[in-house]
């Protein structure tokens, strides 16, 4: 009897930790939004509502709704119904919109090559289908799950909320690794002889952000596979909020580098960045990185 009571207390403490981590992730997201708000005003406000801005706006602001709903669900809910299905839809839209930002960055660095964009789009659709398929066909659980006093989501409630959903993050990580590999190959194959601080900043800042995006997905997958049931939801808010946060920073990084190429002519070597096809349209400086991948 005492052992059962101790198990219940342990589960409650694990559940409390999951709640704190979700609230912390939301706080980090809100704090970073305040830090980068001036960048959004400078690089986004006042520009035309083209594809890039629409995707950015979705990836920037939809996580506010999804993160708040995720936190509420972790703190007060855990019930099946319309709420969890709407939350899943918003959650997935946030991840996809953030990935589109990463796709557009790769598209920009590859000189707006439509074949590259088409291949990445086909791969994205295939990986999404595979991720959904894996969630419906793979049934994974740990031996102690059935004896746990903590009741998590019913298996039929939502595919994202079981341990089996962790395998979806494999497809997400592989896709992000493909994007980063393409960017690395492009940098060292096409721009290896270009001595430009702007290009250096564009590439290495992107590397840093992509590293954290991939690491976030890896940690979330590890938590869902190995953690006790009460702790599975620990990274739910972080996955959607930090994913959007890093995608926004990659977006601002591209905009800032593009602006420096157009306006900061102190680097004579920037004039050699012809393969990037930077050019102006009308009165607003714009480039492939800005018009398609920024």
Coordinates of C-alpha atoms in Angstrom, one line a residue:
X1 CA 0.0 0.0 0.0
X2 CA 2.8 2.4 0.9
X3 CA 4.5 1.5 -2.4
X4 CA 1.4 2.4 -4.4
X5 CA 1.1 5.7 -2.5
X6 CA 4.8 6.5 -3.3
X7 CA 4.2 5.6 -7.0
X8 CA 1.3 8.0 -7.1
X9 CA 3.3 10.8 -5.4
X10 CA 6.1 10.2 -7.9
X11 CA 3.7 10.4 -10.8
X12 CA 2.2 13.6 -9.6
X13 CA 5.6 15.2 -9.2
X14 CA 6.5 14.1 -12.7
X15 CA 3.2 15.6 -14.0
X16 CA 4.0 18.8 -12.1
X17 CA 7.4 19.0 -13.8
X18 CA 5.8 18.6 -17.2
X19 CA 3.5 21.5 -16.4
X20 CA 6.4 23.7 -15.3
X21 CA 8.4 22.9 -18.4
X22 CA 5.4 23.8 -20.7
X23 CA 4.9 27.1 -18.9
X24 CA 8.6 27.8 -19.1
X25 CA 8.6 27.2 -22.9
X26 CA 5.7 29.6 -23.3
X27 CA 7.5 32.2 -21.3
X28 CA 10.7 31.8 -23.4
X29 CA 8.6 32.2 -26.5
X30 CA 6.9 35.4 -25.3
X31 CA 10.3 36.8 -24.1
X32 CA 11.9 36.1 -27.4
X33 CA 9.0 37.7 -29.2
X34 CA 9.6 40.9 -27.2
X35 CA 13.3 40.8 -28.1
X36 CA 12.7 40.3 -31.8
X37 CA 9.7 42.6 -32.2
X38 CA 11.8 45.5 -33.4
X39 CA 13.3 43.1 -36.1
X40 CA 9.8 42.2 -37.2
X41 CA 8.8 45.9 -37.5
X42 CA 11.9 46.7 -39.5
X43 CA 12.0 43.7 -41.8
X44 CA 8.3 42.8 -42.2
X45 CA 5.9 45.7 -41.5
X46 CA 5.1 47.8 -44.5
X47 CA 5.9 45.1 -47.0
X48 CA 3.5 43.6 -49.5
X49 CA 1.5 40.5 -48.4
X50 CA 3.4 38.0 -50.6
X51 CA 3.9 34.3 -50.0
X52 CA 6.9 34.9 -47.8
X53 CA 5.2 37.3 -45.4
X54 CA 2.1 35.1 -45.2
X55 CA 4.2 32.1 -44.2
X56 CA 6.2 34.1 -41.7
X57 CA 3.0 35.5 -40.1
X58 CA 1.6 32.1 -39.7
X59 CA 4.8 30.6 -38.2
X60 CA 5.2 33.7 -36.0
X61 CA 1.7 34.1 -34.6
X62 CA -0.1 30.8 -34.8
X63 CA 2.2 29.4 -32.0
X64 CA 0.7 31.9 -29.7
X65 CA -2.6 30.1 -30.0
X66 CA -1.2 26.6 -30.1
X67 CA 1.2 27.2 -27.2
X68 CA -1.5 28.7 -25.0
X69 CA -3.9 25.8 -25.8
X70 CA -1.1 23.2 -25.2
X71 CA -0.3 24.7 -21.8
X72 CA -4.0 24.8 -20.9
X73 CA -4.3 21.2 -22.0
X74 CA -1.3 20.0 -20.0
X75 CA -2.4 22.0 -16.9
X76 CA -6.1 21.4 -16.8
X77 CA -7.4 19.0 -19.5
X78 CA -6.1 15.7 -20.8
X79 CA -9.5 14.9 -22.2
X80 CA -10.4 13.6 -25.6
X81 CA -12.8 15.6 -27.8
X82 CA -12.9 18.5 -30.3
X83 CA -10.5 20.5 -28.2
X84 CA -7.6 18.0 -28.7
X85 CA -8.3 17.6 -32.4
X86 CA -8.2 21.4 -32.9
X87 CA -5.1 21.6 -30.9
X88 CA -3.5 18.8 -33.0
X89 CA -4.4 20.7 -36.2
X90 CA -2.9 24.0 -34.9
X91 CA 0.2 22.1 -33.6
X92 CA 0.9 20.5 -36.9
X93 CA 0.2 23.8 -38.8
X94 CA 2.8 25.5 -36.6
X95 CA 5.4 22.9 -37.3
X96 CA 4.7 22.9 -41.1
X97 CA 4.8 26.7 -41.4
X98 CA 8.1 26.7 -39.5
X99 CA 9.5 24.1 -41.9
X100 CA 8.3 26.1 -44.9
X101 CA 10.5 29.0 -43.6
X102 CA 13.5 26.6 -43.6
X103 CA 12.5 25.4 -47.1
X104 CA 12.4 28.9 -48.4
X105 CA 15.8 29.6 -46.9
X106 CA 17.3 26.6 -48.8
X107 CA 15.4 27.8 -52.0
X108 CA 17.0 31.2 -51.6
X109 CA 20.5 29.9 -51.1
X110 CA 20.1 27.7 -54.2
X111 CA 19.4 30.8 -56.3
X112 CA 15.7 30.3 -56.5
X113 CA 16.0 27.0 -58.4
X114 CA 12.5 25.8 -59.0
X115 CA 13.7 22.2 -59.3
X116 CA 15.1 22.4 -55.8
X117 CA 11.8 23.9 -54.5
X118 CA 9.8 21.1 -56.3
X119 CA 12.0 18.3 -54.9
X120 CA 11.8 19.7 -51.4
X121 CA 8.0 20.1 -51.7
X122 CA 7.6 16.5 -52.8
X123 CA 9.9 15.2 -50.1
X124 CA 7.9 17.2 -47.5
X125 CA 4.6 15.7 -48.7
X126 CA 6.1 12.2 -48.6
X127 CA 7.5 12.7 -45.1
X128 CA 4.3 14.0 -43.8
X129 CA 2.4 11.0 -45.2
X130 CA 5.0 8.7 -43.7
X131 CA 4.8 10.4 -40.3
X132 CA 1.0 10.1 -40.2
X133 CA 1.3 6.5 -41.4
X134 CA 3.8 5.6 -38.7
X135 CA 1.5 7.0 -36.1
X136 CA -1.4 4.8 -37.1
X137 CA 0.6 1.6 -37.7
X138 CA 3.3 1.6 -34.9
X139 CA 2.1 0.7 -31.5
X140 CA 4.9 1.3 -29.0
X141 CA 4.7 1.3 -25.2
X142 CA 7.0 0.6 -22.2
X143 CA 6.4 -2.5 -20.0
X144 CA 5.3 -0.3 -17.0
X145 CA 2.8 1.8 -18.9
X146 CA -0.1 -0.4 -18.2
X147 CA 0.5 -0.4 -14.5
X148 CA 1.0 3.3 -14.2
X149 CA -1.5 5.1 -11.9
X150 CA -1.3 8.1 -14.2
X151 CA -4.0 8.1 -16.9
X152 CA -2.8 9.7 -20.1
X153 CA -4.7 10.2 -23.4
X154 CA -6.8 7.4 -24.7
X155 CA -5.0 5.7 -27.7
X156 CA -7.9 6.7 -30.0
X157 CA -7.9 10.4 -28.9
X158 CA -5.1 11.9 -31.0
X159 CA -2.2 10.3 -32.8
X160 CA 0.3 12.9 -31.4
X161 CA -0.2 12.1 -27.8
X162 CA 0.9 8.5 -27.6
X163 CA 4.5 7.1 -27.3
X164 CA 4.1 5.9 -30.9
X165 CA 3.9 9.5 -32.1
X166 CA 7.5 9.9 -31.1
X167 CA 8.6 8.2 -34.3
X168 CA 7.1 11.1 -36.3
X169 CA 10.0 13.2 -35.1
X170 CA 12.4 10.9 -37.0
X171 CA 10.9 12.1 -40.3
X172 CA 11.0 15.7 -39.1
X173 CA 14.7 15.4 -38.1
X174 CA 15.7 13.6 -41.3
X175 CA 14.0 16.3 -43.4
X176 CA 15.7 19.1 -41.4
X177 CA 19.1 17.3 -41.8
X178 CA 18.5 17.1 -45.6
X179 CA 17.8 20.9 -45.7
X180 CA 21.0 21.7 -43.7
X181 CA 23.1 19.3 -45.8
X182 CA 21.9 21.0 -49.0
X183 CA 22.8 24.4 -47.5
X184 CA 26.2 23.1 -46.5
X185 CA 26.9 21.6 -49.9
X186 CA 25.8 24.8 -51.6
X187 CA 28.0 27.0 -49.4
X188 CA 31.2 25.0 -49.8
X189 CA 30.6 24.1 -53.5
X190 CA 29.5 27.4 -54.9
X191 CA 30.7 30.0 -52.4
X192 CA 33.9 28.5 -51.1
X193 CA 36.1 31.2 -52.7
X194 CA 33.8 34.1 -51.7
X195 CA 35.3 36.0 -48.8
X196 CA 32.3 37.8 -47.4
X197 CA 31.4 38.5 -43.8
X198 CA 27.8 38.7 -44.8
X199 CA 27.7 35.3 -46.4
X200 CA 29.7 33.9 -43.4
X201 CA 27.1 35.3 -41.0
X202 CA 24.2 34.1 -43.1
X203 CA 25.6 30.5 -43.2
X204 CA 26.8 30.1 -39.6
X205 CA 23.9 31.8 -38.0
X206 CA 21.7 29.5 -40.0
X207 CA 23.8 26.5 -38.9
X208 CA 23.3 27.4 -35.3
X209 CA 19.5 27.9 -35.5
X210 CA 19.1 24.6 -37.5
X211 CA 21.2 22.8 -34.9
X212 CA 18.8 23.8 -32.2
X213 CA 15.8 23.0 -34.3
X214 CA 17.0 19.5 -34.9
X215 CA 18.1 19.1 -31.3
X216 CA 14.7 20.1 -30.1
X217 CA 13.0 17.4 -32.2
X218 CA 15.5 14.8 -31.0
X219 CA 15.0 15.7 -27.3
X220 CA 11.2 15.6 -27.7
X221 CA 11.4 12.2 -29.4
X222 CA 13.6 10.9 -26.6
X223 CA 11.3 12.2 -23.9
X224 CA 8.2 10.6 -25.5
X225 CA 10.0 7.2 -25.9
X226 CA 11.7 6.9 -22.6
X227 CA 10.0 9.2 -20.0
X228 CA 7.3 8.1 -17.6
X229 CA 3.8 8.6 -18.8
X230 CA 3.3 11.6 -16.6
X231 CA 6.2 13.4 -18.3
X232 CA 5.5 12.7 -21.9
X233 CA 3.9 16.1 -22.4
X234 CA 6.9 17.9 -21.0
X235 CA 8.1 19.2 -24.4
X236 CA 4.8 19.7 -26.1
X237 CA 4.8 23.5 -25.8
X238 CA 8.5 23.7 -26.5
X239 CA 8.2 21.8 -29.7
X240 CA 5.8 24.2 -31.3
X241 CA 6.9 27.5 -29.6
X242 CA 10.7 27.1 -29.9
X243 CA 10.3 25.7 -33.4
X244 CA 8.5 28.9 -34.4
X245 CA 10.9 31.1 -32.5
X246 CA 14.0 29.6 -34.3
X247 CA 12.2 29.8 -37.7
X248 CA 11.5 33.5 -37.1
X249 CA 15.2 34.1 -36.2
X250 CA 16.3 32.4 -39.4
X251 CA 13.9 34.6 -41.3
X252 CA 15.3 37.8 -39.7
X253 CA 18.8 36.5 -40.3
X254 CA 18.1 36.2 -44.0
X255 CA 16.4 39.6 -44.1
X256 CA 19.3 41.3 -42.3
X257 CA 22.0 39.7 -44.5
X258 CA 20.1 40.7 -47.6
X259 CA 19.8 44.2 -46.4
X260 CA 23.5 44.4 -45.6
X261 CA 24.4 43.2 -49.1
X262 CA 22.2 45.9 -50.7
X263 CA 23.0 48.8 -48.4
X264 CA 26.2 48.2 -46.6
X265 CA 28.8 48.5 -49.4
X266 CA 31.8 48.5 -47.0
X267 CA 32.6 45.0 -48.1
X268 CA 33.8 45.0 -51.7
X269 CA 33.7 41.2 -51.7
X270 CA 29.9 41.4 -51.4
X271 CA 29.8 42.5 -55.0
X272 CA 31.0 39.0 -55.9
X273 CA 27.9 37.3 -54.6
X274 CA 26.4 37.0 -58.1
X275 CA 25.3 33.4 -57.7
X276 CA 22.8 34.5 -55.0
X277 CA 21.1 36.7 -57.7
X278 CA 20.5 39.6 -55.2
X279 CA 18.6 42.4 -57.0
X280 CA 16.2 45.2 -56.2
X281 CA 12.6 45.4 -57.2
X282 CA 11.2 48.9 -57.4
X283 CA 11.9 51.1 -54.5
X284 CA 12.3 48.3 -52.0
X285 CA 15.4 46.2 -51.9
X286 CA 14.6 42.6 -52.4
X287 CA 16.4 39.4 -53.3
X288 CA 15.6 35.8 -53.8
X289 CA 16.5 35.3 -50.1
X290 CA 14.0 38.0 -49.3
X291 CA 11.3 37.3 -51.9
X292 CA 11.4 33.6 -51.7
X293 CA 13.4 32.4 -48.7
X294 CA 13.6 35.2 -46.2

